[in-house]
Amino acid sequence: MTTAVSVGTLPSGFVLQVITACPPKDRDALAPTVAKLEKKIFPSSEAFDYSVELKKKNIGLILASREGNQELVGYLVFQRQKGLAWLHKLAVIEQERGKGIARCLVNSLCQQMKKGGCRTIVLWVEEARNPARALYASCGFEQIERLADYYGPGRTALKMELAMVEN
Ligand SMILES: CC(C)(COP(=O)(O)OP(=O)(O)OC[C@H]1O[C@@H](n2cnc3c(N)ncnc32)[C@H](O)[C@@H]1OP(=O)(O)O)[C@@H](O)C(=O)NCCC(=O)NCCS
């Protein structure tokens, strides 16, 4: 299922789309597009195979695109597991950073998960990723675990959790 969502503060000229169950015809087009963006931002050792991931029923994507030409500028990958959701990936292309797009992606995930009765979001983030850690902290995530060498020698991971409250 694909839904256009409103999360308030997305800068003008961009749209968000939540994809919770990607139909095969859309998946074939979407998988290489997301993979291409991911390749520019994350090490290849951390790449997902989206042609496989998007087939899973509990995997969802939130996409930020330019209005009009629909160029993908950011994405968030999540996985729903009973009462909690994992935030697996989040990225915004370099030229569009600092505009609040990632915050909108996270807000949109919170909105979706609350609607579905999910109260906790968890994630792993590399300690060295300061902008991401600042973003998560500003969204209310708290560090609950620290694992040295999780991503490889010298690359520490932090586990963060957001316990969502009722509005
Ligand atoms: C982390 C990332 C997704 C942030 O995207 P973004 O769209 O630029 O973030 P936003 O503009 O929504 O910023 C929201 C908040 O995050 C924090 N933040 C974002 N970038 C920051 C930076 N470079 N330095 C410090 N804080 C930063 C701030 O608190 C900011 O709020 P503010 O603008 O009111 O100060 C982006 O830098 C990115 O794609 N990085 C590479 C991939 C990555 O590290 N992903 C996360 C690990 S899975």
Tab-separated table of C-alpha atoms and ligand atoms in Angstrom:
chain	number	residue	atom	x	y	z
A	1	MET	CA	0.000	0.000	0.000
A	2	THR	CA	1.271	3.477	-0.864
A	3	THR	CA	0.083	6.601	0.927
A	4	ALA	CA	0.939	10.254	0.476
A	5	VAL	CA	1.318	11.778	3.942
A	6	SER	CA	1.453	15.182	5.528
A	7	VAL	CA	3.902	15.670	8.390
A	8	GLY	CA	3.683	19.410	8.717
A	9	THR	CA	7.106	20.905	8.140
A	10	LEU	CA	8.406	19.296	4.947
A	11	PRO	CA	10.020	22.093	2.905
A	12	SER	CA	7.978	23.202	-0.093
A	13	GLY	CA	8.790	21.418	-3.332
A	14	PHE	CA	9.088	17.990	-1.690
A	15	VAL	CA	6.591	15.213	-1.043
A	16	LEU	CA	6.602	12.179	1.243
A	17	GLN	CA	5.238	8.785	0.370
A	18	VAL	CA	4.806	5.866	2.748
A	19	ILE	CA	5.037	2.399	1.219
A	20	THR	CA	3.974	-0.431	3.496
A	21	ALA	CA	3.411	-3.232	1.019
A	22	CYS	CA	5.119	-2.672	-2.262
A	23	PRO	CA	3.317	-4.230	-5.259
A	24	PRO	CA	5.690	-6.223	-7.538
A	25	LYS	CA	5.482	-3.795	-10.471
A	26	ASP	CA	6.427	-0.826	-8.234
A	27	ARG	CA	9.076	-2.899	-6.462
A	28	ASP	CA	10.925	-3.567	-9.695
A	29	ALA	CA	11.204	0.157	-10.362
A	30	LEU	CA	11.815	1.218	-6.776
A	31	ALA	CA	14.482	-1.295	-5.736
A	32	PRO	CA	17.220	-0.012	-8.087
A	33	THR	CA	16.349	3.639	-7.384
A	34	VAL	CA	16.744	3.267	-3.627
A	35	ALA	CA	19.818	1.047	-4.032
A	36	LYS	CA	21.473	3.682	-6.239
A	37	LEU	CA	20.958	6.430	-3.669
A	38	GLU	CA	22.098	4.129	-0.862
A	39	LYS	CA	25.317	3.300	-2.721
A	40	LYS	CA	26.260	6.990	-2.744
A	41	ILE	CA	25.783	7.363	1.016
A	42	PHE	CA	26.574	4.094	2.832
A	43	PRO	CA	29.533	1.679	2.547
A	44	SER	CA	28.779	-1.221	0.196
A	45	SER	CA	29.115	-3.640	3.150
A	46	GLU	CA	25.949	-2.057	4.597
A	47	ALA	CA	23.912	-2.180	1.384
A	48	PHE	CA	20.498	-3.829	1.421
A	49	ASP	CA	19.277	-5.926	-1.474
A	50	TYR	CA	16.020	-4.077	-2.014
A	51	SER	CA	14.691	-6.546	-4.562
A	52	VAL	CA	14.645	-9.012	-1.627
A	53	GLU	CA	13.866	-6.646	1.284
A	54	LEU	CA	10.828	-5.089	-0.396
A	55	LYS	CA	9.215	-8.508	-0.753
A	56	LYS	CA	9.026	-8.884	3.022
A	57	LYS	CA	5.599	-8.097	4.395
A	58	ASN	CA	6.810	-6.216	7.471
A	59	ILE	CA	9.309	-3.971	5.670
A	60	GLY	CA	8.253	-0.451	4.772
A	61	LEU	CA	9.757	2.577	3.105
A	62	ILE	CA	9.148	6.270	3.472
A	63	LEU	CA	10.371	8.251	0.493
A	64	ALA	CA	11.059	11.960	0.157
A	65	SER	CA	10.994	13.126	-3.441
A	66	ARG	CA	11.049	16.335	-5.400
A	67	GLU	CA	7.607	17.389	-6.469
A	68	GLY	CA	7.304	17.316	-10.233
A	69	ASN	CA	10.221	15.205	-11.463
A	70	GLN	CA	9.858	12.852	-8.440
A	71	GLU	CA	13.627	12.588	-7.955
A	72	LEU	CA	14.319	10.638	-4.771
A	73	VAL	CA	16.104	12.875	-2.237
A	74	GLY	CA	15.786	10.806	0.921
A	75	TYR	CA	14.456	7.581	2.331
A	76	LEU	CA	13.805	5.708	5.531
A	77	VAL	CA	13.533	1.918	5.798
A	78	PHE	CA	11.643	0.388	8.695
A	79	GLN	CA	10.581	-3.036	9.861
A	80	ARG	CA	7.546	-3.674	11.979
A	81	GLN	CA	7.756	-6.387	14.659
A	82	LYS	CA	4.702	-6.694	16.890
A	83	GLY	CA	4.727	-3.724	19.288
A	84	LEU	CA	7.956	-2.227	18.002
A	85	ALA	CA	9.499	-0.967	14.804
A	86	TRP	CA	13.122	-1.008	13.711
A	87	LEU	CA	14.419	2.016	11.858
A	88	HIS	CA	17.007	0.322	9.622
A	89	LYS	CA	18.131	3.085	7.265
A	90	LEU	CA	17.744	6.807	6.917
A	91	ALA	CA	19.466	9.097	4.463
A	92	VAL	CA	19.051	12.380	2.639
A	93	ILE	CA	21.149	13.373	-0.384
A	94	GLU	CA	23.901	15.842	0.467
A	95	GLN	CA	22.495	18.809	-1.479
A	96	GLU	CA	19.174	18.700	0.393
A	97	ARG	CA	20.464	18.249	3.938
A	98	GLY	CA	19.734	20.751	6.705
A	99	LYS	CA	16.209	21.466	5.443
A	100	GLY	CA	14.292	19.263	7.850
A	101	ILE	CA	13.682	16.379	5.431
A	102	ALA	CA	15.105	13.664	7.715
A	103	ARG	CA	13.111	14.997	10.645
A	104	CYS	CA	9.957	14.739	8.524
A	105	LEU	CA	10.837	11.160	7.567
A	106	VAL	CA	11.225	10.238	11.255
A	107	ASN	CA	8.049	12.112	12.214
A	108	SER	CA	6.187	10.312	9.492
A	109	LEU	CA	7.425	6.942	10.788
A	110	CYS	CA	6.265	7.869	14.310
A	111	GLN	CA	2.868	8.857	12.934
A	112	GLN	CA	2.495	5.609	10.996
A	113	MET	CA	3.612	3.425	13.894
A	114	LYS	CA	1.318	5.149	16.385
A	115	LYS	CA	-1.606	4.619	14.028
A	116	GLY	CA	-0.753	0.938	13.866
A	117	GLY	CA	-0.545	0.594	17.657
A	118	CYS	CA	3.244	0.443	17.811
A	119	ARG	CA	4.753	2.316	20.742
A	120	THR	CA	8.530	1.852	20.442
A	121	ILE	CA	11.039	2.553	17.676
A	122	VAL	CA	14.577	1.193	17.959
A	123	LEU	CA	17.679	1.609	15.817
A	124	TRP	CA	21.426	1.115	15.669
A	125	VAL	CA	23.570	4.044	14.606
A	126	GLU	CA	27.317	4.306	14.250
A	127	GLU	CA	28.757	6.466	17.032
A	128	ALA	CA	30.783	8.478	14.503
A	129	ARG	CA	27.636	9.589	12.641
A	130	ASN	CA	27.193	12.818	14.569
A	131	PRO	CA	24.471	14.447	12.413
A	132	ALA	CA	22.360	11.277	12.644
A	133	ARG	CA	22.851	11.025	16.406
A	134	ALA	CA	21.888	14.693	16.819
A	135	LEU	CA	18.807	14.129	14.703
A	136	TYR	CA	17.700	11.069	16.662
A	137	ALA	CA	18.329	12.796	19.994
A	138	SER	CA	16.325	15.816	18.848
A	139	CYS	CA	13.464	13.473	17.922
A	140	GLY	CA	13.473	12.032	21.454
A	141	PHE	CA	15.541	8.851	20.972
A	142	GLU	CA	17.641	7.792	23.938
A	143	GLN	CA	20.780	5.674	23.952
A	144	ILE	CA	20.183	2.278	25.573
A	145	GLU	CA	23.241	0.258	24.538
A	146	ARG	CA	26.777	0.719	23.161
A	147	LEU	CA	28.665	-1.990	21.287
A	148	ALA	CA	32.317	-1.588	20.278
A	149	ASP	CA	33.382	-2.911	16.852
A	150	TYR	CA	29.770	-3.631	15.832
A	151	TYR	CA	30.238	-2.251	12.302
A	152	GLY	CA	33.857	-3.432	12.044
A	153	PRO	CA	37.115	-2.715	13.893
A	154	GLY	CA	36.930	0.633	15.685
A	155	ARG	CA	33.365	1.301	14.535
A	156	THR	CA	31.145	1.520	17.596
A	157	ALA	CA	27.371	1.207	17.425
A	158	LEU	CA	24.807	2.838	19.654
A	159	LYS	CA	21.364	1.400	20.150
A	160	MET	CA	18.736	4.089	20.534
A	161	GLU	CA	15.102	3.837	21.463
A	162	LEU	CA	12.107	6.094	21.189
A	163	ALA	CA	9.166	5.347	23.453
A	164	MET	CA	6.263	7.161	21.870
A	165	VAL	CA	3.688	8.792	24.047
A	166	GLU	CA	-0.011	9.320	23.329
A	167	ASN	CA	-0.903	12.811	22.100
B	1	LIG	C1	21.585	12.239	9.203
B	1	LIG	C2	20.829	12.790	7.999
B	1	LIG	C3	19.790	11.772	7.540
B	1	LIG	C4	20.147	14.108	8.415
B	1	LIG	O1	19.361	14.568	7.319
B	1	LIG	P1	18.842	16.092	7.201
B	1	LIG	O2	17.687	16.109	6.280
B	1	LIG	O3	19.983	16.973	6.866
B	1	LIG	O4	18.391	16.401	8.695
B	1	LIG	P2	17.358	17.531	9.136
B	1	LIG	O5	17.574	18.749	8.296
B	1	LIG	O6	15.999	16.954	9.179
B	1	LIG	O7	17.850	17.855	10.613
B	1	LIG	C5	17.053	17.604	11.749
B	1	LIG	C6	17.906	17.747	12.999
B	1	LIG	O8	18.980	16.818	12.990
B	1	LIG	C7	20.158	17.382	13.554
B	1	LIG	N1	21.181	17.514	12.514
B	1	LIG	C8	21.041	17.216	11.198
B	1	LIG	N2	22.209	17.417	10.548
B	1	LIG	C9	23.094	17.859	11.477
B	1	LIG	C10	24.467	18.222	11.429
B	1	LIG	N3	25.181	18.174	10.290
B	1	LIG	N4	25.075	18.589	12.579
B	1	LIG	C11	24.395	18.636	13.754
B	1	LIG	N5	23.075	18.302	13.856
B	1	LIG	C12	22.446	17.914	12.733
B	1	LIG	C13	19.725	18.760	14.076
B	1	LIG	O9	19.239	18.573	15.395
B	1	LIG	C14	18.573	19.092	13.138
B	1	LIG	O10	17.655	19.997	13.698
B	1	LIG	P3	17.864	21.594	13.495
B	1	LIG	O11	17.996	21.797	12.022
B	1	LIG	O12	16.629	22.171	14.077
B	1	LIG	O13	19.106	21.939	14.212
B	1	LIG	C15	21.821	13.108	6.826
B	1	LIG	O14	22.880	13.900	7.327
B	1	LIG	C16	22.389	11.865	6.151
B	1	LIG	O15	21.786	11.324	5.227
B	1	LIG	N6	23.581	11.422	6.607
B	1	LIG	C17	24.243	10.235	6.027
B	1	LIG	C18	23.508	8.947	6.319
B	1	LIG	C19	23.347	8.678	7.801
B	1	LIG	O16	24.213	8.939	8.617
B	1	LIG	N7	22.192	8.089	8.148
B	1	LIG	C20	21.849	7.737	9.502
B	1	LIG	C21	22.376	6.418	9.901
B	1	LIG	S1	21.290	5.121	9.444
